[in-house]
Amino acid sequence: MWKPDRSSKTPMYLQIADYVERSISLGEYPPGSFLPSERRLAERIGVNRSTVVQAYEELRAKGIVESSVGSGTMVSREVWGIRPGLSPDWRHYVQGGTFARSLPYLRRIREVLQERPSIINMASGELSPDLFPNEQIIQVMKEVPFEAHLGYDDPQGYYPLRETLAGFMRRELGIHTTESSILITSGSQQSLFLILQCLLAPGDAVAVEDPSYCGSLAMFQSAGIRTFPLPVREDGIDPRDVETLFKEHRIRMVFLNPNYQNPTGTTLHPDKRRPLLNLAAELGIPIVEDDPFSLTDFEGNPPPSLKSIDEHGTVLYIGSLSKIAASGLRIGWLIAPSTVVQRLADARQQIDFGLSVIPQWTANAFMRSGKFGEHLISLQQALAHKQDLLIRSLERELGDEVRFTAARGGLSLWCGLRRPVDDLKLLEEAVKRGVVYTPGAVYGSVPGHIRLSFARPPASRIEEGIFGLAQALRLLLV
C-alpha cells in the first residue's frame, strides 16, 4: 500500500495529491467516480486528515476533482478534457456480474486490517503466525529432495498427496477412501464452489445451518441457489428440520459443519448423526460435510465425522490444511464418489488447469513426516490455552454482559450480548480502541452476537483486545 515519503523534501500533501492524480490518470478513479473520504484516506496512509484536505484542495484548484457538501469528492467529468464516452463506465461494470459482493461488515473489516496491521485481530478465522509450522516445513524441505514434475499435473491433484491423504484420513479420522475418490483443491472454499457450480443449478434449494459460515453464504447467492435455514441449537441441527425443508421446498442438498461449527462452536450430538444419515439416504439427498476443525480438538480426540459412519455413500466430505497448518499453502481436499470427483476435476481444469504442484509437494512431504503429528499436538495445546485466556478476560471485563459456551475445538468463541446494541456502532467503537472482531449478523444470525477469534491474535494481546471491546460496549450501553 502506498504511503507518503516522510523523508522527502516535497510536502506530504503534494505527494498525496500527485499519488491521487496518477491514480486518476491510470483509470483507477474514472471521471464521475468518488475518491475515498478525507478521513478514510488519512487512516489508510497514516496521516492527519488535514493533510488530505490540503491535497484534495490542490486537486480542486487544478480542476481535476470537485466537491459538494454531503456528497464527497468526485473526479471531474471533464478531467483534462477527456470525454466520458471514451472511458469505460467502470461503476456500471463493477455493479454487474453474477458474483455477489461481500457484506459491508466484511468489507469494513478487511479495510481496517489493511489500514491498521497492528490492530488486535479477533475477526480472522486464521492461525496466528507463531502457530504456523514454518520451521518444521523448512526443515522438511531441506531433508526431502524435490522430484515432482513441474509441468501441468493431474487436475485431480498430485497423486502422492492423494495417497498420503487416504492413509491419513483412515488413521486419524476413520474415513476409508481411495486416491481416485480424492480431489485436491485450492482450500475448502474451492470445493464448495465446484459443488455449487457443477452439481446444482440456479434456483435449486439447499439447507444450510443458521448461523452459518459467511463465505459459503455469499457463494450460494452468487450461484443463484435458494437457501433455507437449519437452526443450530446447543447440540447442533435437528434432523427433523431437514425432513420438513425437504417436504416444503424439495431441497437438493444439506450443507453442514457438524464438528465445532463455525461460528457457534457447537458439535452435532452423536444421537443425531445416524438418524440424519439415514434420513438423507431415504430422501436421496447428499450431505456436504465441511470439516475444517476436527483436528483442532484440544484433547486430540475429535468426534467422529459423518463421513466416517456413512454407510450409504451420502456424504461429500471437505477438509483443508488452512485451519490446522498453513492457510497460505491453499491445500484442501474433497472426498466423494469417483464419478463426482471426475466431474469436478474436469470443471477445475477449465478454471485453472489444476493447483501448482509445489504447495502440493510441500504438503505431502510435511504430512508424511513425523513433524506434522508433533505440530498438531502443539497446536491443540496452544489453542486450548488461548481459549482459556479469552474466557478469563471476558469474565473479568464483561461478566454477565456476555454469554457463551466454551468449545473443545475450533478457533473462535461465539458470544451473545445480553443487552441490545447497534452492531455497526459497536464495531466502529471497538476499532477506535484497537480491536476488530466479526459481528454475528455476518453469519445470517439474529443481531446480538459476536464471534471472537482466539487463534489469530497473539496470546499476549488477547487480554488487551477484550479490554478494548469492553470499553466500547460499556460506552454504548450507558
Tab-separated table of C-alpha atoms in Angstrom:
chain	number	residue	atom	x	y	z
A	1	MET	CA	0.000	0.000	0.000
A	2	TRP	CA	1.331	3.401	-0.998
A	3	LYS	CA	2.324	5.820	1.766
A	4	PRO	CA	3.943	9.275	1.569
A	5	ASP	CA	7.714	9.514	1.993
A	6	ARG	CA	8.236	11.413	5.242
A	7	SER	CA	11.937	11.943	4.481
A	8	SER	CA	11.195	13.709	1.182
A	9	LYS	CA	11.539	17.475	0.822
A	10	THR	CA	8.224	17.532	-1.045
A	11	PRO	CA	5.372	18.369	1.348
A	12	MET	CA	3.211	15.380	2.164
A	13	TYR	CA	0.024	16.987	0.879
A	14	LEU	CA	1.659	17.447	-2.540
A	15	GLN	CA	2.831	13.806	-2.519
A	16	ILE	CA	-0.725	12.729	-1.801
A	17	ALA	CA	-2.148	14.978	-4.493
A	18	ASP	CA	0.347	13.565	-7.003
A	19	TYR	CA	-0.489	9.991	-5.982
A	20	VAL	CA	-4.236	10.567	-6.411
A	21	GLU	CA	-3.669	12.347	-9.735
A	22	ARG	CA	-1.636	9.385	-11.011
A	23	SER	CA	-4.360	7.002	-9.871
A	24	ILE	CA	-6.923	9.020	-11.810
A	25	SER	CA	-4.759	9.065	-14.935
A	26	LEU	CA	-4.361	5.272	-14.761
A	27	GLY	CA	-8.119	4.796	-14.673
A	28	GLU	CA	-8.407	3.685	-11.053
A	29	TYR	CA	-10.836	6.550	-10.483
A	30	PRO	CA	-12.714	7.217	-13.763
A	31	PRO	CA	-14.440	10.563	-14.463
A	32	GLY	CA	-17.520	10.852	-12.260
A	33	SER	CA	-16.310	8.394	-9.613
A	34	PHE	CA	-15.836	9.335	-5.958
A	35	LEU	CA	-12.498	9.419	-4.170
A	36	PRO	CA	-12.101	7.950	-0.686
A	37	SER	CA	-13.324	10.279	2.039
A	38	GLU	CA	-10.704	12.503	3.638
A	39	ARG	CA	-10.942	10.612	6.919
A	40	ARG	CA	-10.748	7.191	5.255
A	41	LEU	CA	-7.740	8.066	3.087
A	42	ALA	CA	-5.968	9.640	6.069
A	43	GLU	CA	-6.408	6.405	8.072
A	44	ARG	CA	-5.259	4.293	5.134
A	45	ILE	CA	-1.978	6.113	4.510
A	46	GLY	CA	-1.263	7.138	8.113
A	47	VAL	CA	-1.505	10.948	8.002
A	48	ASN	CA	-3.629	13.639	9.628
A	49	ARG	CA	-6.977	14.352	7.984
A	50	SER	CA	-5.927	17.981	7.494
A	51	THR	CA	-3.102	16.815	5.207
A	52	VAL	CA	-5.575	15.016	2.946
A	53	VAL	CA	-7.836	18.083	2.999
A	54	GLN	CA	-4.910	20.119	1.636
A	55	ALA	CA	-4.192	17.500	-1.028
A	56	TYR	CA	-7.807	17.459	-2.225
A	57	GLU	CA	-7.816	21.262	-2.272
A	58	GLU	CA	-4.751	21.136	-4.553
A	59	LEU	CA	-6.613	18.802	-6.926
A	60	ARG	CA	-9.683	21.038	-6.874
A	61	ALA	CA	-7.520	24.011	-7.792
A	62	LYS	CA	-6.300	22.090	-10.858
A	63	GLY	CA	-9.877	21.256	-11.848
A	64	ILE	CA	-9.225	17.535	-11.500
A	65	VAL	CA	-11.809	16.950	-8.768
A	66	GLU	CA	-14.900	18.712	-7.499
A	67	SER	CA	-16.643	18.517	-4.151
A	68	SER	CA	-20.111	19.090	-2.793
A	69	VAL	CA	-21.311	19.148	0.803
A	70	GLY	CA	-22.723	15.792	1.853
A	71	SER	CA	-21.672	14.001	-1.348
A	72	GLY	CA	-17.885	13.842	-1.135
A	73	THR	CA	-15.093	14.469	-3.623
A	74	MET	CA	-15.654	13.349	-7.207
A	75	VAL	CA	-13.322	13.118	-10.212
A	76	SER	CA	-14.336	15.822	-12.671
A	77	ARG	CA	-16.248	14.511	-15.694
A	78	GLU	CA	-14.205	16.835	-17.883
A	79	VAL	CA	-10.846	15.982	-16.371
A	80	TRP	CA	-8.077	17.004	-18.790
A	81	GLY	CA	-10.692	17.421	-21.488
A	82	ILE	CA	-11.321	13.677	-21.746
A	83	ARG	CA	-14.853	12.961	-22.831
A	84	PRO	CA	-16.569	10.407	-20.552
A	85	GLY	CA	-17.719	8.440	-23.589
A	86	LEU	CA	-14.121	7.410	-24.276
A	87	SER	CA	-13.667	5.900	-20.801
A	88	PRO	CA	-15.468	2.685	-19.737
A	89	ASP	CA	-18.139	3.223	-17.118
A	90	TRP	CA	-16.379	1.069	-14.550
A	91	ARG	CA	-19.027	1.748	-11.905
A	92	HIS	CA	-21.583	0.082	-14.155
A	93	TYR	CA	-19.303	-2.897	-14.755
A	94	VAL	CA	-18.446	-3.498	-11.104
A	95	GLN	CA	-22.127	-3.394	-10.180
A	96	GLY	CA	-22.812	-6.140	-12.721
A	97	GLY	CA	-21.644	-9.719	-12.976
A	98	THR	CA	-23.008	-12.739	-11.178
A	99	PHE	CA	-20.739	-12.697	-8.120
A	100	ALA	CA	-22.351	-11.121	-5.075
A	101	ARG	CA	-20.268	-8.555	-3.224
A	102	SER	CA	-19.068	-9.303	0.275
A	103	LEU	CA	-21.229	-7.959	3.072
A	104	PRO	CA	-20.464	-4.348	4.111
A	105	TYR	CA	-19.284	-5.547	7.538
A	106	LEU	CA	-16.714	-7.853	5.909
A	107	ARG	CA	-15.506	-5.139	3.549
A	108	ARG	CA	-15.118	-2.793	6.514
A	109	ILE	CA	-13.159	-5.414	8.488
A	110	ARG	CA	-10.822	-6.051	5.534
A	111	GLU	CA	-10.308	-2.312	5.159
A	112	VAL	CA	-9.441	-1.918	8.846
A	113	LEU	CA	-6.960	-4.808	8.735
A	114	GLN	CA	-5.254	-3.348	5.660
A	115	GLU	CA	-5.045	0.148	7.102
A	116	ARG	CA	-4.061	-0.873	10.629
A	117	PRO	CA	-1.963	-4.044	10.558
A	118	SER	CA	-1.120	-3.621	14.255
A	119	ILE	CA	-4.772	-3.771	15.367
A	120	ILE	CA	-5.730	-6.744	17.562
A	121	ASN	CA	-7.349	-9.076	15.061
A	122	MET	CA	-10.161	-11.128	16.586
A	123	ALA	CA	-12.004	-11.273	13.257
A	124	SER	CA	-9.884	-13.540	11.066
A	125	GLY	CA	-10.518	-17.275	11.118
A	126	GLU	CA	-6.826	-17.980	10.742
A	127	LEU	CA	-3.957	-19.089	12.941
A	128	SER	CA	-1.538	-16.538	14.333
A	129	PRO	CA	1.904	-16.550	12.663
A	130	ASP	CA	3.518	-18.238	15.669
A	131	LEU	CA	1.194	-21.237	15.209
A	132	PHE	CA	2.226	-21.839	11.599
A	133	PRO	CA	4.707	-24.737	11.266
A	134	ASN	CA	7.261	-22.618	9.388
A	135	GLU	CA	10.363	-24.155	10.915
A	136	GLN	CA	9.117	-27.715	10.518
A	137	ILE	CA	8.234	-27.182	6.866
A	138	ILE	CA	11.598	-25.535	6.148
A	139	GLN	CA	13.356	-28.484	7.776
A	140	VAL	CA	11.349	-30.997	5.752
A	141	MET	CA	12.117	-29.131	2.529
A	142	LYS	CA	15.828	-29.298	3.353
A	143	GLU	CA	15.705	-33.013	4.060
A	144	VAL	CA	13.478	-34.221	1.201
A	145	PRO	CA	14.653	-33.615	-2.391
A	146	PHE	CA	12.107	-32.049	-4.728
A	147	GLU	CA	11.448	-34.507	-7.552
A	148	ALA	CA	7.955	-33.552	-8.724
A	149	HIS	CA	7.179	-32.786	-12.360
A	150	LEU	CA	6.890	-29.022	-12.946
A	151	GLY	CA	4.517	-29.274	-15.902
A	152	TYR	CA	0.722	-29.441	-15.772
A	153	ASP	CA	-0.330	-32.000	-13.197
A	154	ASP	CA	-3.370	-34.251	-12.966
A	155	PRO	CA	-6.366	-31.900	-12.443
A	156	GLN	CA	-7.488	-34.285	-9.699
A	157	GLY	CA	-4.342	-33.399	-7.771
A	158	TYR	CA	-0.798	-34.567	-7.080
A	159	TYR	CA	-1.053	-38.352	-6.803
A	160	PRO	CA	1.439	-38.839	-3.925
A	161	LEU	CA	-0.503	-36.290	-1.859
A	162	ARG	CA	-3.758	-38.117	-2.545
A	163	GLU	CA	-2.084	-41.346	-1.409
A	164	THR	CA	-0.897	-39.681	1.760
A	165	LEU	CA	-4.326	-38.185	2.444
A	166	ALA	CA	-6.076	-41.532	2.003
A	167	GLY	CA	-3.874	-43.049	4.694
A	168	PHE	CA	-4.107	-40.012	6.959
A	169	MET	CA	-7.923	-39.904	6.774
A	170	ARG	CA	-8.117	-43.591	7.689
A	171	ARG	CA	-5.723	-43.346	10.648
A	172	GLU	CA	-6.785	-40.014	12.143
A	173	LEU	CA	-10.494	-39.714	11.323
A	174	GLY	CA	-11.635	-43.242	10.486
A	175	ILE	CA	-12.583	-42.246	6.919
A	176	HIS	CA	-11.933	-45.019	4.414
A	177	THR	CA	-11.305	-43.733	0.913
A	178	THR	CA	-9.030	-44.236	-2.092
A	179	GLU	CA	-6.827	-41.960	-4.190
A	180	SER	CA	-9.403	-41.983	-7.003
A	181	SER	CA	-12.051	-40.574	-4.653
A	182	ILE	CA	-9.989	-37.548	-3.570
A	183	LEU	CA	-9.806	-34.189	-5.349
A	184	ILE	CA	-7.136	-31.715	-4.222
A	185	THR	CA	-8.477	-28.163	-4.219
A	186	SER	CA	-7.265	-24.652	-3.506
A	187	GLY	CA	-8.605	-24.669	0.040
A	188	SER	CA	-12.063	-25.804	1.136
A	189	GLN	CA	-13.641	-22.751	-0.479
A	190	GLN	CA	-12.877	-24.107	-3.949
A	191	SER	CA	-14.501	-27.426	-3.048
A	192	LEU	CA	-17.703	-25.589	-2.143
A	193	PHE	CA	-17.509	-23.507	-5.313
A	194	LEU	CA	-17.134	-26.572	-7.540
A	195	ILE	CA	-20.037	-28.361	-5.841
A	196	LEU	CA	-22.322	-25.361	-6.346
A	197	GLN	CA	-21.300	-24.832	-9.962
A	198	CYS	CA	-21.253	-28.464	-11.097
A	199	LEU	CA	-23.808	-30.363	-9.021
A	200	LEU	CA	-26.504	-27.719	-8.566
A	201	ALA	CA	-28.295	-25.248	-10.820
A	202	PRO	CA	-29.667	-21.721	-10.288
A	203	GLY	CA	-32.960	-21.937	-8.456
A	204	ASP	CA	-32.142	-25.179	-6.637
A	205	ALA	CA	-32.952	-25.244	-2.925
A	206	VAL	CA	-30.480	-26.291	-0.229
A	207	ALA	CA	-30.472	-26.416	3.555
A	208	VAL	CA	-27.769	-24.525	5.442
A	209	GLU	CA	-27.066	-24.033	9.112
A	210	ASP	CA	-28.214	-20.835	10.783
A	211	PRO	CA	-25.931	-19.189	11.723
A	212	SER	CA	-23.548	-20.327	9.008
A	213	TYR	CA	-20.098	-19.589	7.571
A	214	CYS	CA	-20.285	-16.205	5.843
A	215	GLY	CA	-18.036	-17.231	2.932
A	216	SER	CA	-20.365	-20.001	1.813
A	217	LEU	CA	-23.461	-17.788	2.154
A	218	ALA	CA	-22.045	-15.367	-0.412
A	219	MET	CA	-21.262	-18.220	-2.812
A	220	PHE	CA	-24.810	-19.559	-2.596
A	221	GLN	CA	-26.126	-16.131	-3.504
A	222	SER	CA	-23.713	-15.771	-6.421
A	223	ALA	CA	-24.730	-19.171	-7.798
A	224	GLY	CA	-28.436	-18.334	-7.607
A	225	ILE	CA	-29.061	-21.088	-5.042
A	226	ARG	CA	-32.035	-20.724	-2.714
A	227	THR	CA	-31.007	-21.324	0.906
A	228	PHE	CA	-33.267	-22.405	3.750
A	229	PRO	CA	-32.068	-22.277	7.361
A	230	LEU	CA	-31.476	-25.150	9.749
A	231	PRO	CA	-31.370	-23.645	13.258
A	232	VAL	CA	-28.217	-24.592	15.154
A	233	ARG	CA	-29.007	-25.459	18.763
A	234	GLU	CA	-26.662	-26.365	21.604
A	235	ASP	CA	-26.389	-29.896	20.215
A	236	GLY	CA	-26.432	-28.973	16.534
A	237	ILE	CA	-29.195	-29.089	13.954
A	238	ASP	CA	-32.332	-31.247	14.262
A	239	PRO	CA	-32.723	-33.910	11.527
A	240	ARG	CA	-36.489	-33.356	11.642
A	241	ASP	CA	-35.906	-29.841	10.310
A	242	VAL	CA	-34.200	-31.372	7.270
A	243	GLU	CA	-37.256	-33.530	6.611
A	244	THR	CA	-39.538	-30.514	6.941
A	245	LEU	CA	-37.498	-28.456	4.476
A	246	PHE	CA	-37.493	-31.354	2.005
A	247	LYS	CA	-41.269	-31.608	2.144
A	248	GLU	CA	-41.787	-27.863	1.821
A	249	HIS	CA	-39.039	-26.869	-0.636
A	250	ARG	CA	-37.641	-30.087	-2.151
A	251	ILE	CA	-34.130	-29.258	-1.021
A	252	ARG	CA	-31.425	-30.958	-3.103
A	253	MET	CA	-28.508	-30.802	-0.643
A	254	VAL	CA	-27.701	-30.214	3.014
A	255	PHE	CA	-24.572	-28.243	3.958
A	256	LEU	CA	-23.235	-28.915	7.466
A	257	ASN	CA	-20.216	-28.203	9.643
A	258	PRO	CA	-21.015	-30.762	12.392
A	259	ASN	CA	-17.781	-30.600	14.436
A	260	TYR	CA	-17.011	-27.288	16.181
A	261	GLN	CA	-19.360	-25.453	13.858
A	262	ASN	CA	-18.405	-22.034	12.533
A	263	PRO	CA	-19.380	-19.674	14.085
A	264	THR	CA	-21.139	-21.245	17.102
A	265	GLY	CA	-18.531	-23.876	18.063
A	266	THR	CA	-21.280	-26.471	18.622
A	267	THR	CA	-20.917	-30.170	17.822
A	268	LEU	CA	-23.725	-32.272	16.382
A	269	HIS	CA	-24.867	-34.694	19.087
A	270	PRO	CA	-23.876	-38.348	18.460
A	271	ASP	CA	-27.511	-39.472	18.795
A	272	LYS	CA	-28.484	-37.259	15.856
A	273	ARG	CA	-25.863	-38.446	13.395
A	274	ARG	CA	-27.123	-41.811	12.226
A	275	PRO	CA	-30.757	-40.651	12.045
A	276	LEU	CA	-29.579	-37.735	9.891
A	277	LEU	CA	-27.617	-40.028	7.565
A	278	ASN	CA	-30.494	-42.494	7.329
A	279	LEU	CA	-32.918	-39.680	6.535
A	280	ALA	CA	-30.648	-38.279	3.815
A	281	ALA	CA	-30.340	-41.761	2.275
A	282	GLU	CA	-34.109	-42.243	2.414
A	283	LEU	CA	-34.726	-38.865	0.733
A	284	GLY	CA	-31.896	-39.343	-1.757
A	285	ILE	CA	-30.161	-36.050	-0.973
A	286	PRO	CA	-26.410	-35.580	-0.363
A	287	ILE	CA	-24.895	-34.054	2.742
A	288	VAL	CA	-21.880	-31.802	2.216
A	289	GLU	CA	-19.776	-32.099	5.372
A	290	ASP	CA	-17.366	-29.189	5.761
A	291	ASP	CA	-14.885	-30.295	8.413
A	292	PRO	CA	-12.084	-27.757	8.909
A	293	PHE	CA	-11.859	-28.001	12.702
A	294	SER	CA	-11.980	-31.652	13.832
A	295	LEU	CA	-8.195	-31.889	14.095
A	296	THR	CA	-8.069	-28.809	16.326
A	297	ASP	CA	-9.758	-30.833	19.100
A	298	PHE	CA	-7.952	-29.629	22.213
A	299	GLU	CA	-7.527	-33.157	23.581
A	300	GLY	CA	-6.583	-34.720	20.253
A	301	ASN	CA	-9.744	-36.859	20.277
A	302	PRO	CA	-12.123	-35.401	17.669
A	303	PRO	CA	-15.757	-36.512	17.401
A	304	PRO	CA	-16.398	-38.962	14.536
A	305	SER	CA	-17.159	-37.257	11.244
A	306	LEU	CA	-20.376	-38.005	9.396
A	307	LYS	CA	-18.293	-39.452	6.574
A	308	SER	CA	-16.665	-41.994	8.890
A	309	ILE	CA	-20.067	-43.560	9.723
A	310	ASP	CA	-21.688	-43.037	6.307
A	311	GLU	CA	-22.944	-46.433	5.096
A	312	HIS	CA	-24.895	-45.155	2.077
A	313	GLY	CA	-22.358	-43.007	0.185
A	314	THR	CA	-24.392	-39.931	1.059
A	315	VAL	CA	-21.653	-37.609	2.351
A	316	LEU	CA	-19.362	-35.359	0.320
A	317	TYR	CA	-16.507	-34.581	2.709
A	318	ILE	CA	-14.429	-31.384	2.610
A	319	GLY	CA	-11.171	-30.914	4.524
A	320	SER	CA	-8.271	-28.489	4.491
A	321	LEU	CA	-4.864	-27.639	5.930
A	322	SER	CA	-5.865	-23.983	6.310
A	323	LYS	CA	-7.090	-24.177	9.914
A	324	ILE	CA	-4.612	-26.767	11.167
A	325	ALA	CA	-1.336	-25.902	9.457
A	326	ALA	CA	-0.905	-23.155	6.870
A	327	SER	CA	-3.636	-21.245	5.064
A	328	GLY	CA	-1.051	-19.923	2.604
A	329	LEU	CA	-0.410	-23.388	1.168
A	330	ARG	CA	-4.012	-23.356	-0.159
A	331	ILE	CA	-4.369	-27.115	0.207
A	332	GLY	CA	-7.856	-28.536	0.575
A	333	TRP	CA	-9.496	-31.805	-0.422
A	334	LEU	CA	-12.852	-33.235	-1.346
A	335	ILE	CA	-13.720	-36.900	-0.747
A	336	ALA	CA	-16.588	-38.089	-2.937
A	337	PRO	CA	-17.631	-40.910	-5.295
A	338	SER	CA	-15.140	-41.105	-8.164
A	339	THR	CA	-17.803	-40.067	-10.705
A	340	VAL	CA	-18.326	-36.836	-8.756
A	341	VAL	CA	-14.581	-36.279	-8.402
A	342	GLN	CA	-14.093	-36.703	-12.157
A	343	ARG	CA	-16.874	-34.217	-12.899
A	344	LEU	CA	-15.397	-31.613	-10.567
A	345	ALA	CA	-11.845	-32.266	-11.768
A	346	ASP	CA	-12.972	-31.616	-15.351
A	347	ALA	CA	-14.521	-28.290	-14.311
A	348	ARG	CA	-11.494	-27.401	-12.257
A	349	GLN	CA	-9.232	-27.965	-15.291
A	350	GLN	CA	-11.329	-25.448	-17.221
A	351	ILE	CA	-10.798	-22.916	-14.431
A	352	ASP	CA	-7.074	-23.121	-13.671
A	353	PHE	CA	-5.515	-26.336	-15.105
A	354	GLY	CA	-5.009	-27.561	-11.548
A	355	LEU	CA	-3.241	-26.379	-8.435
A	356	SER	CA	0.504	-25.718	-8.509
A	357	VAL	CA	2.473	-28.872	-7.742
A	358	ILE	CA	4.865	-27.014	-5.408
A	359	PRO	CA	2.459	-26.461	-2.463
A	360	GLN	CA	1.060	-29.960	-3.037
A	361	TRP	CA	4.557	-31.460	-2.873
A	362	THR	CA	5.300	-29.384	0.241
A	363	ALA	CA	2.097	-30.504	1.943
A	364	ASN	CA	2.787	-34.137	1.070
A	365	ALA	CA	6.337	-34.029	2.415
A	366	PHE	CA	5.165	-32.341	5.630
A	367	MET	CA	2.230	-34.698	6.219
A	368	ARG	CA	4.439	-37.756	5.667
A	369	SER	CA	6.976	-36.540	8.216
A	370	GLY	CA	6.701	-37.041	11.953
A	371	LYS	CA	6.786	-33.280	12.290
A	372	PHE	CA	3.148	-32.963	11.188
A	373	GLY	CA	1.884	-35.030	14.112
A	374	GLU	CA	4.073	-33.056	16.520
A	375	HIS	CA	2.704	-29.823	15.086
A	376	LEU	CA	-0.920	-30.921	15.604
A	377	ILE	CA	-0.287	-31.708	19.274
A	378	SER	CA	1.372	-28.343	19.954
A	379	LEU	CA	-1.359	-26.554	18.004
A	380	GLN	CA	-4.136	-28.187	20.013
A	381	GLN	CA	-2.435	-27.240	23.281
A	382	ALA	CA	-1.867	-23.646	22.152
A	383	LEU	CA	-5.487	-23.213	21.030
A	384	ALA	CA	-6.801	-24.574	24.335
A	385	HIS	CA	-4.560	-22.109	26.196
A	386	LYS	CA	-5.730	-19.203	24.042
A	387	GLN	CA	-9.398	-20.020	24.559
A	388	ASP	CA	-8.808	-20.130	28.323
A	389	LEU	CA	-7.179	-16.676	28.148
A	390	LEU	CA	-10.114	-15.321	26.172
A	391	ILE	CA	-12.719	-16.749	28.539
A	392	ARG	CA	-10.955	-15.427	31.644
A	393	SER	CA	-10.666	-11.987	30.036
A	394	LEU	CA	-14.365	-11.949	29.095
A	395	GLU	CA	-15.407	-12.994	32.588
A	396	ARG	CA	-13.211	-10.332	34.174
A	397	GLU	CA	-14.064	-7.433	31.845
A	398	LEU	CA	-17.677	-8.106	30.860
A	399	GLY	CA	-19.069	-10.509	33.458
A	400	ASP	CA	-22.802	-11.009	32.869
A	401	GLU	CA	-22.904	-8.780	29.781
A	402	VAL	CA	-21.962	-11.720	27.512
A	403	ARG	CA	-22.926	-15.384	27.443
A	404	PHE	CA	-21.018	-18.165	25.709
A	405	THR	CA	-20.249	-21.864	25.827
A	406	ALA	CA	-16.647	-22.995	25.637
A	407	ALA	CA	-15.938	-25.499	22.869
A	408	ARG	CA	-13.479	-28.415	22.819
A	409	GLY	CA	-12.056	-27.340	19.476
A	410	GLY	CA	-12.136	-24.692	16.772
A	411	LEU	CA	-10.608	-21.262	16.504
A	412	SER	CA	-13.227	-18.887	17.911
A	413	LEU	CA	-15.819	-18.238	20.596
A	414	TRP	CA	-19.461	-17.380	19.819
A	415	CYS	CA	-20.791	-14.795	22.275
A	416	GLY	CA	-24.291	-13.489	22.863
A	417	LEU	CA	-24.763	-9.956	24.176
A	418	ARG	CA	-27.328	-9.764	26.964
A	419	ARG	CA	-28.453	-6.242	26.068
A	420	PRO	CA	-29.260	-4.923	22.576
A	421	VAL	CA	-26.633	-2.782	20.877
A	422	ASP	CA	-26.133	-1.399	17.377
A	423	ASP	CA	-23.806	-3.821	15.546
A	424	LEU	CA	-22.111	-1.205	13.376
A	425	LYS	CA	-21.607	1.292	16.194
A	426	LEU	CA	-20.094	-1.375	18.437
A	427	LEU	CA	-17.712	-2.481	15.705
A	428	GLU	CA	-16.577	1.079	15.000
A	429	GLU	CA	-16.096	1.866	18.697
A	430	ALA	CA	-14.066	-1.313	19.121
A	431	VAL	CA	-11.896	-0.367	16.140
A	432	LYS	CA	-11.225	3.006	17.754
A	433	ARG	CA	-9.941	1.115	20.796
A	434	GLY	CA	-7.623	-1.088	18.782
A	435	VAL	CA	-9.568	-4.330	18.314
A	436	VAL	CA	-11.630	-5.783	15.469
A	437	TYR	CA	-13.976	-8.793	15.575
A	438	THR	CA	-16.847	-10.188	13.457
A	439	PRO	CA	-20.475	-9.157	14.161
A	440	GLY	CA	-22.899	-12.076	14.360
A	441	ALA	CA	-25.153	-10.593	11.672
A	442	VAL	CA	-22.492	-11.556	9.094
A	443	TYR	CA	-23.409	-15.211	9.609
A	444	GLY	CA	-27.100	-14.785	8.884
A	445	SER	CA	-27.898	-14.844	12.583
A	446	VAL	CA	-30.119	-12.559	14.588
A	447	PRO	CA	-28.426	-9.430	15.971
A	448	GLY	CA	-26.839	-9.511	19.391
A	449	HIS	CA	-23.980	-11.921	18.750
A	450	ILE	CA	-20.277	-11.558	18.044
A	451	ARG	CA	-17.589	-14.031	17.017
A	452	LEU	CA	-14.219	-13.629	18.692
A	453	SER	CA	-11.256	-15.433	17.173
A	454	PHE	CA	-8.725	-16.533	19.774
A	455	ALA	CA	-6.499	-18.240	17.185
A	456	ARG	CA	-5.423	-15.133	15.271
A	457	PRO	CA	-4.233	-12.635	17.929
A	458	PRO	CA	-1.036	-13.351	19.860
A	459	ALA	CA	-1.774	-14.782	23.285
A	460	SER	CA	-0.085	-11.735	24.832
A	461	ARG	CA	-2.685	-9.378	23.304
A	462	ILE	CA	-5.948	-11.235	23.985
A	463	GLU	CA	-6.495	-9.533	27.346
A	464	GLU	CA	-5.800	-6.119	25.797
A	465	GLY	CA	-8.271	-6.845	22.997
A	466	ILE	CA	-11.093	-7.767	25.358
A	467	PHE	CA	-10.381	-4.686	27.462
A	468	GLY	CA	-10.879	-2.522	24.353
A	469	LEU	CA	-14.062	-4.378	23.392
A	470	ALA	CA	-15.421	-3.986	26.926
A	471	GLN	CA	-14.795	-0.242	26.818
A	472	ALA	CA	-16.635	0.033	23.509
A	473	LEU	CA	-19.600	-1.990	24.773
A	474	ARG	CA	-19.909	-0.032	28.028
A	475	LEU	CA	-19.922	3.238	26.103
A	476	LEU	CA	-22.939	2.127	24.057
A	477	LEU	CA	-24.811	0.585	26.969
A	478	VAL	CA	-24.762	3.760	29.064
